């Protein structure tokens, strides 16, 4: 690896020397709308005489170097406007000309559909996608503003091939082409984000408010200058630069939020600004947003699976859950750009986002598996039970979870003739904290032959029945439920990364054809750790009746539950008199804590050549990875267990520090080809190799062992011997732009995966020199593959007799296959076979209306002992509506409805081939209405 970096450094120096010696003319211009104030990012500029092309940047500028003196014709194209040809003259070989080229002159810029509204958002996205070398999907800030999206994840799901996994009915994790979110990387302004999640690499994008975005770019194919550890793709979040605007830009929004289920209101507000000073050399841009959303959900869940061996199938344990949530999200962005001259620019990019989730969960657990099944009384769809030692638990979880992401980047760009050098130094910090989470359980044991029943005529919505009389009285009598102890949790996950990057590009010619060579180095050092302080206390003096309350619950008779405020007050008031249970506290605290350090040094070499309609980009990236991890082996031996030939007289915990390390080198080639069959028909093909390193929670050498008084041993293991996942990725696509405001896209992808990481369960096995009756860990599966097709259609329906309608439809069909250690073949977890979005919009005059349907098919959520035990999440469709009315150029009112049809989250198992509920959670619909100001 040192040799590779040395070679790249030497090549860089030579290239700079060549660049400094070369003399060539330059065209450095700008492309704008007719007002000459809005740059048309994504416009393509082609020099007809040489075949060279350039893509217009966010500030509307473009640059072409290496030109001889003479007359040149520039052809400029942008979706939504007619192409324009402009002539320029380079008087000498050292000359630089700076033309300003306008498009859309036939449109009144005050009502300029070229850059404003739904039509403008469509034009911008399609232009950037058309000009790019790789397979990308773009969502501009205007496009995002057309949807009722709370955060970045919800904004991203509108793109073709993108699915989002929800939390409490709100989008959180992004999946690209059906792959697990842990296989998707996330960056902001080019800076790779770390994860606040304690165990994973996946970044929950519900942390970042959608109001602060400039655009979201989904990269589905990787080039050598991009990090190689992404199999699904990369989500790039872009914020605004002050150099992207010609004058002061301000956008502010104030809105009220409403949750139908909780019948509670929240609020949100945001302000975005951008401007430049010092004759356009200093750019300042910033955003600030805050929202508080009060909502909830009701969930019916099954724990322990279904028993199908009796005459009537029944769930072993039923849980009725009520959630009350207050979610706050604050995001701040500050970007500074300083252009020393046309060849030298410095910048800083800073993003801070804070997310808090105050959640109260009340739960009632009815444990039918502990009762006696009454076969004589059970018939049809009614299962009947007689209680002997059957428990009902009524508990409360009162927790505040906070997540924070901070990303800062300082860098610059220097242009010397045909050579461009850019560099950056970045720091990213992410954390997740659970301060003073309190879990408290109250329980009552039924042992007098009480009768219970459950009607399973609808296996997705079982109905609970009680015998009435004494049984019913006892079920709902809060004075019978005794406290079973307290669990106080303080968890802190921290993930920080320092990165240094240097890229050098030299524009040149290869055999008379426009080309470039680019190389660079990148070093990342990452430190992720999780510390858990878990304290258990016993107390039998508190009864549920002392702290009871009632909650609304529409899925069944939930009865009295603990009041979180009264429970917390009692706990902290009486903490000094409670019995501390050190054994239970230590095993969880040490068993969960770990630290993983990861250093990645990468170098790459790539180049491009353009021959008329064909452009090819390819190269190789080399990444050296060094990982070191620390954890604990935590061994709990119960009283009367035999350890080392000694019978223990009390429960005992043994804690031993553990450590592990690994290092490896990956060579990751890639090649992308782009061919214009015509100016409006583009064919793309790509191959790239990529990897995915194990999640920190999988790699960490954590060992948790429990031995009971019968000397039966169970264990849970991390696995530092895991290999990274390796992928060969293939893409081919064709895009047709039939007119200035439409696209039809069809693509195919295939991914060949090796060393996919999955969970595994063992029985009667010796691991680490110890025999286990049961154990669980992680292993590399032999192989897997994913393939699929993507289709995207978007068009302004100008041919209709009524102007202003816009339609869109995207569809992804994928198929995956993985082989488990036992030979069983399954689809990859979290991979939906189909994902589609349909949009119908109307944008004419002051009205801007939109309806969107988002649908994903079912997916495998958890791999268990067999197909009859696996957990599946069922298909989900969601209808969202949005309406806006513009009073003038500055003021707009809007209203959004989300999840209009109240679609629930549904998870099932199929023990007998029938969908039987494991989780059914309802959220209700929600609304947003407010005012937006733009200047």
Coordinates of N, CA, C and O in Angstrom, one line a residue, residues 590-591 593-594 629-635 654-660 700-703:
X590 N -21.3 -5.0 31.1 CA -20.1 -5.5 30.5 C -20.4 -6.2 29.2 O -19.6 -6.1 28.2
X591 N -21.5 -6.9 29.1 CA -21.8 -7.7 27.9 C -22.1 -6.9 26.7 O -21.8 -7.4 25.6
X593 N -20.9 -3.5 26.2 CA -19.9 -2.5 25.9 C -18.8 -3.0 25.0 O -18.4 -4.1 25.1
X594 N -18.3 -2.1 24.1 CA -17.2 -2.5 23.2 C -16.6 -1.2 22.7 O -17.1 -0.1 22.8
X629 N -10.3 -4.1 18.0 CA -11.5 -4.1 18.8 C -11.3 -4.6 20.2 O -10.4 -5.4 20.4
X630 N -12.0 -4.0 21.1 CA -12.0 -4.5 22.5 C -13.4 -4.7 23.0 O -14.3 -4.0 22.6
X631 N -13.5 -5.7 23.9 CA -14.8 -6.0 24.5 C -14.6 -6.7 25.8 O -13.5 -6.7 26.4
X632 N -15.6 -7.5 26.2 CA -15.5 -8.3 27.4 C -16.1 -9.7 27.2 O -17.1 -9.8 26.4
X633 N -15.6 -10.7 27.8 CA -16.3 -11.9 28.0 C -16.9 -11.9 29.4 O -16.3 -11.7 30.4
X634 N -18.2 -11.9 29.4 CA -19.0 -11.8 30.6 C -19.7 -13.2 30.9 O -20.5 -13.6 30.0
X635 N -19.4 -13.8 32.0 CA -19.8 -15.1 32.3 C -20.6 -15.1 33.6 O -20.1 -14.8 34.6
X654 N -18.3 -13.4 36.2 CA -16.8 -13.3 35.9 C -16.7 -12.5 34.6 O -17.3 -12.7 33.6
X655 N -15.8 -11.4 34.7 CA -15.6 -10.5 33.6 C -14.1 -10.6 33.1 O -13.2 -10.4 34.0
X656 N -13.9 -10.8 31.9 CA -12.5 -10.9 31.3 C -12.4 -10.0 30.1 O -13.2 -10.2 29.1
X657 N -11.5 -9.0 30.0 CA -11.3 -8.2 28.9 C -10.9 -9.1 27.7 O -10.2 -10.0 27.8
X658 N -11.4 -8.7 26.5 CA -11.0 -9.4 25.2 C -10.6 -8.3 24.2 O -10.9 -7.2 24.3
X659 N -9.8 -8.8 23.2 CA -9.4 -7.9 22.1 C -9.2 -8.8 20.9 O -9.1 -10.0 20.9
X660 N -9.2 -8.1 19.7 CA -9.1 -8.7 18.4 C -8.6 -7.7 17.4 O -8.8 -6.5 17.6
X700 N -17.1 -6.8 17.0 CA -16.5 -6.7 18.4 C -16.5 -8.0 19.1 O -17.4 -8.8 19.1
X701 N -15.4 -8.3 19.9 CA -15.2 -9.5 20.6 C -15.9 -9.6 21.9 O -15.4 -9.7 23.0
X702 N -17.2 -9.5 21.8 CA -18.1 -9.5 23.0 C -18.6 -11.0 23.1 O -19.1 -11.6 22.2
X703 N -18.5 -11.5 24.3 CA -18.9 -12.8 24.6 C -19.8 -12.8 25.9 O -19.3 -12.3 26.9

